[in-house]
């Protein structure tokens, strides 16, 4: 009994040491504790983002008006886009004919570029006609870009016709410019925008 009563009380330093040791043990236990389901949160977040992006991409190529009849403005716009194929082919042919007849060498590169560009842009615009009529967003946006490119090509054809004094090429350039202007106005009209993409209205 005397030994127990006479034993000294623990000093504050010893108490602090024991407390820190306990904290170290607890932190070690937390560090060694398995994360469980919470450790998969970054992977799940990445998978969710990828699925959302895939869904958004699929929505860009899906019809927003499936089973609905398009308005008259949309049908007329599709007709204008289809007309871009023969007009683009005619412009490409006229430039090629002028090139085949013989031109100065400084015109050769730009004329070949105009031949290929007129044919490709005309075919691409015609390819967007049916998707625009069916209210598919991505081809509609592509058609707006292509119609602007077609207008630049028509201006280049007019400039080339003026430099070469080629009247048939001048007439074809005017026709191409009129078609490109009409397509630009139609694709940006309120009715077509409402039909193809309500977010842009």
Short mmCIF file of C-alpha atoms in Angstrom, two decimals:
data_model
loop_
_atom_site.label_atom_id
_atom_site.label_comp_id
_atom_site.label_asym_id
_atom_site.label_seq_id
_atom_site.Cartn_x
_atom_site.Cartn_y
_atom_site.Cartn_z
CA UNK A 1 0.00 0.00 0.00
CA UNK A 2 2.82 2.41 0.77
CA UNK A 3 4.50 1.74 -2.61
CA UNK A 4 1.29 2.47 -4.46
CA UNK A 5 0.58 5.66 -2.55
CA UNK A 6 4.12 6.93 -2.91
CA UNK A 7 4.35 6.43 -6.67
CA UNK A 8 4.80 9.84 -8.34
CA UNK A 9 2.10 11.28 -10.62
CA UNK A 10 2.91 11.44 -14.34
CA UNK A 11 4.53 14.66 -15.44
CA UNK A 12 2.92 16.92 -18.12
CA UNK A 13 5.67 15.95 -20.57
CA UNK A 14 4.78 12.27 -20.20
CA UNK A 15 1.08 13.04 -20.69
CA UNK A 16 1.88 15.01 -23.84
CA UNK A 17 4.03 12.17 -25.12
CA UNK A 18 1.28 9.65 -24.55
CA UNK A 19 -1.29 11.89 -26.27
CA UNK A 20 0.88 12.40 -29.31
CA UNK A 21 1.54 8.71 -29.48
CA UNK A 22 -2.15 7.99 -29.40
CA UNK A 23 -2.73 10.56 -32.16
CA UNK A 24 0.02 8.99 -34.23
CA UNK A 25 -1.54 5.61 -33.84
CA UNK A 26 -4.94 6.95 -34.81
CA UNK A 27 -3.55 8.69 -37.87
CA UNK A 28 -1.69 5.55 -38.79
CA UNK A 29 -4.92 3.61 -38.49
CA UNK A 30 -6.68 6.15 -40.75
CA UNK A 31 -3.89 6.02 -43.28
CA UNK A 32 -4.04 2.25 -43.36
CA UNK A 33 -7.85 2.12 -43.49
CA UNK A 34 -9.11 1.07 -46.93
CA UNK A 35 -10.98 3.77 -48.86
CA UNK A 36 -13.77 1.43 -49.88
CA UNK A 37 -16.34 2.69 -52.35
CA UNK A 38 -15.21 6.31 -52.02
CA UNK A 39 -11.96 5.53 -53.81
CA UNK A 40 -13.84 4.89 -57.06
CA UNK A 41 -15.39 8.36 -57.20
CA UNK A 42 -12.86 9.85 -59.71
CA UNK A 43 -13.30 6.87 -62.02
CA UNK A 44 -17.07 7.11 -61.80
CA UNK A 45 -16.94 10.85 -62.49
CA UNK A 46 -14.79 10.32 -65.58
CA UNK A 47 -17.10 7.60 -66.84
CA UNK A 48 -20.11 9.86 -66.31
CA UNK A 49 -18.46 12.70 -68.23
CA UNK A 50 -17.55 10.40 -71.11
CA UNK A 51 -21.09 9.08 -71.28
CA UNK A 52 -22.47 12.63 -71.30
CA UNK A 53 -20.12 13.71 -74.08
CA UNK A 54 -21.05 10.64 -76.09
CA UNK A 55 -24.73 11.39 -75.63
CA UNK A 56 -24.24 15.01 -76.70
CA UNK A 57 -22.32 13.91 -79.80
CA UNK A 58 -25.07 11.46 -80.72
CA UNK A 59 -27.68 14.18 -80.24
CA UNK A 60 -25.90 16.36 -82.81
CA UNK A 61 -26.53 13.74 -85.51
CA UNK A 62 -30.08 12.82 -84.48
CA UNK A 63 -33.22 14.33 -85.92
CA UNK A 64 -34.98 16.74 -83.57
CA UNK A 65 -38.24 16.60 -85.54
CA UNK A 66 -38.65 12.91 -86.27
CA UNK A 67 -42.02 12.20 -87.83
CA UNK A 68 -42.89 15.90 -88.26
CA UNK A 69 -43.53 17.64 -91.55
CA UNK A 70 -41.09 20.51 -92.20
CA UNK A 71 -42.39 24.04 -92.86
CA UNK A 72 -42.35 25.50 -96.35
CA UNK A 73 -39.26 27.62 -95.61
CA UNK A 74 -37.29 24.55 -94.59
CA UNK A 75 -38.34 22.65 -97.70
CA UNK A 76 -37.32 25.56 -99.91
CA UNK A 77 -33.98 25.80 -98.12
CA UNK A 78 -33.35 22.12 -98.80
CA UNK A 79 -34.11 22.77 -102.47
CA UNK A 80 -31.56 25.60 -102.56
CA UNK A 81 -28.95 23.34 -101.01
CA UNK A 82 -29.64 20.63 -103.58
CA UNK A 83 -29.22 23.20 -106.35
CA UNK A 84 -25.68 23.81 -105.12
CA UNK A 85 -24.57 20.53 -106.69
CA UNK A 86 -25.23 21.39 -110.37
CA UNK A 87 -24.21 25.04 -109.89
CA UNK A 88 -20.94 24.03 -108.24
CA UNK A 89 -20.26 21.48 -110.96
CA UNK A 90 -20.99 24.08 -113.65
CA UNK A 91 -18.65 26.59 -112.04
CA UNK A 92 -15.91 23.98 -111.75
CA UNK A 93 -16.36 23.01 -115.40
CA UNK A 94 -16.26 26.61 -116.65
CA UNK A 95 -13.08 27.34 -114.71
CA UNK A 96 -11.54 24.13 -116.02
CA UNK A 97 -12.55 25.05 -119.59
CA UNK A 98 -10.89 28.43 -119.25
CA UNK A 99 -7.83 26.74 -117.83
CA UNK A 100 -7.76 24.23 -120.67
CA UNK A 101 -8.03 27.01 -123.26
CA UNK A 102 -4.79 28.45 -121.97
CA UNK A 103 -4.13 31.07 -119.32
CA UNK A 104 -1.00 32.74 -117.95
CA UNK A 105 0.95 30.65 -115.48
CA UNK A 106 0.18 32.99 -112.60
CA UNK A 107 -3.48 31.95 -112.77
CA UNK A 108 -2.94 28.20 -112.87
CA UNK A 109 -2.71 27.42 -109.15
CA UNK A 110 -5.66 29.59 -108.16
CA UNK A 111 -7.82 28.20 -110.97
CA UNK A 112 -7.15 24.59 -110.02
CA UNK A 113 -7.98 25.47 -106.42
CA UNK A 114 -11.23 27.02 -107.62
CA UNK A 115 -12.09 23.94 -109.70
CA UNK A 116 -11.64 21.54 -106.80
CA UNK A 117 -13.23 23.87 -104.27
CA UNK A 118 -16.35 24.55 -106.33
CA UNK A 119 -16.97 20.84 -106.92
CA UNK A 120 -16.35 19.79 -103.31
CA UNK A 121 -18.33 22.61 -101.68
CA UNK A 122 -21.24 22.14 -104.09
CA UNK A 123 -21.41 18.41 -103.38
CA UNK A 124 -21.09 18.95 -99.63
CA UNK A 125 -23.87 21.55 -99.58
CA UNK A 126 -26.15 19.23 -101.52
CA UNK A 127 -25.35 16.49 -99.03
CA UNK A 128 -26.67 18.60 -96.16
CA UNK A 129 -30.08 19.19 -97.79
CA UNK A 130 -31.85 16.09 -96.49
CA UNK A 131 -30.39 16.33 -92.94
CA UNK A 132 -31.43 19.99 -92.74
CA UNK A 133 -34.94 19.01 -93.83
CA UNK A 134 -34.96 16.41 -91.05
CA UNK A 135 -33.68 18.93 -88.45
CA UNK A 136 -30.29 17.32 -87.77
CA UNK A 137 -28.14 19.97 -85.98
CA UNK A 138 -24.59 19.11 -87.09
CA UNK A 139 -25.23 19.13 -90.88
CA UNK A 140 -27.20 22.36 -90.47
CA UNK A 141 -24.21 24.04 -88.82
CA UNK A 142 -21.93 22.60 -91.52
CA UNK A 143 -24.24 23.96 -94.23
CA UNK A 144 -23.96 27.47 -92.78
CA UNK A 145 -20.17 27.29 -92.91
CA UNK A 146 -20.16 25.78 -96.41
CA UNK A 147 -22.53 28.43 -97.75
CA UNK A 148 -20.12 31.13 -96.56
CA UNK A 149 -17.25 29.29 -98.27
CA UNK A 150 -19.34 29.04 -101.45
CA UNK A 151 -19.86 32.80 -101.40
CA UNK A 152 -16.11 33.34 -101.18
CA UNK A 153 -15.60 30.93 -104.10
CA UNK A 154 -18.18 32.78 -106.19
CA UNK A 155 -16.42 36.07 -105.52
CA UNK A 156 -13.12 34.48 -106.58
CA UNK A 157 -14.73 33.23 -109.80
CA UNK A 158 -16.07 36.70 -110.57
CA UNK A 159 -12.66 38.24 -109.99
CA UNK A 160 -11.02 35.64 -112.22
CA UNK A 161 -13.60 36.19 -114.97
CA UNK A 162 -12.95 39.93 -114.87
CA UNK A 163 -9.19 39.40 -115.13
CA UNK A 164 -9.57 36.97 -118.04
CA UNK A 165 -12.45 38.88 -119.70
CA UNK A 166 -14.41 35.63 -119.82
CA UNK A 167 -18.14 36.36 -120.16
CA UNK A 168 -19.46 32.79 -119.67
CA UNK A 169 -17.40 32.42 -116.51
CA UNK A 170 -18.72 35.79 -115.35
CA UNK A 171 -22.31 34.60 -115.77
CA UNK A 172 -21.62 31.38 -113.91
CA UNK A 173 -19.95 33.37 -111.14
CA UNK A 174 -23.02 35.59 -110.82
CA UNK A 175 -25.24 32.49 -110.63
CA UNK A 176 -23.01 30.95 -107.97
CA UNK A 177 -23.01 34.18 -105.96
CA UNK A 178 -26.82 34.43 -106.09
CA UNK A 179 -27.17 30.83 -104.95
CA UNK A 180 -24.66 31.29 -102.10
CA UNK A 181 -26.38 34.47 -100.91
CA UNK A 182 -29.78 32.77 -101.01
CA UNK A 183 -28.44 29.78 -99.08
CA UNK A 184 -26.89 32.01 -96.42
CA UNK A 185 -30.11 33.97 -95.92
CA UNK A 186 -32.22 30.80 -95.83
CA UNK A 187 -30.01 28.93 -93.37
CA UNK A 188 -29.99 31.88 -90.97
CA UNK A 189 -33.72 32.56 -91.23
CA UNK A 190 -35.83 32.35 -88.09
CA UNK A 191 -37.97 29.48 -89.33
CA UNK A 192 -35.00 27.27 -90.25
CA UNK A 193 -33.24 28.08 -86.99
CA UNK A 194 -36.34 27.19 -85.01
CA UNK A 195 -36.73 23.96 -86.97
CA UNK A 196 -33.12 22.77 -86.76
CA UNK A 197 -32.03 24.09 -83.39
CA UNK A 198 -34.24 25.82 -80.87
CA UNK A 199 -31.20 26.72 -78.71
CA UNK A 200 -29.97 29.26 -81.27
CA UNK A 201 -33.24 31.21 -81.38
#
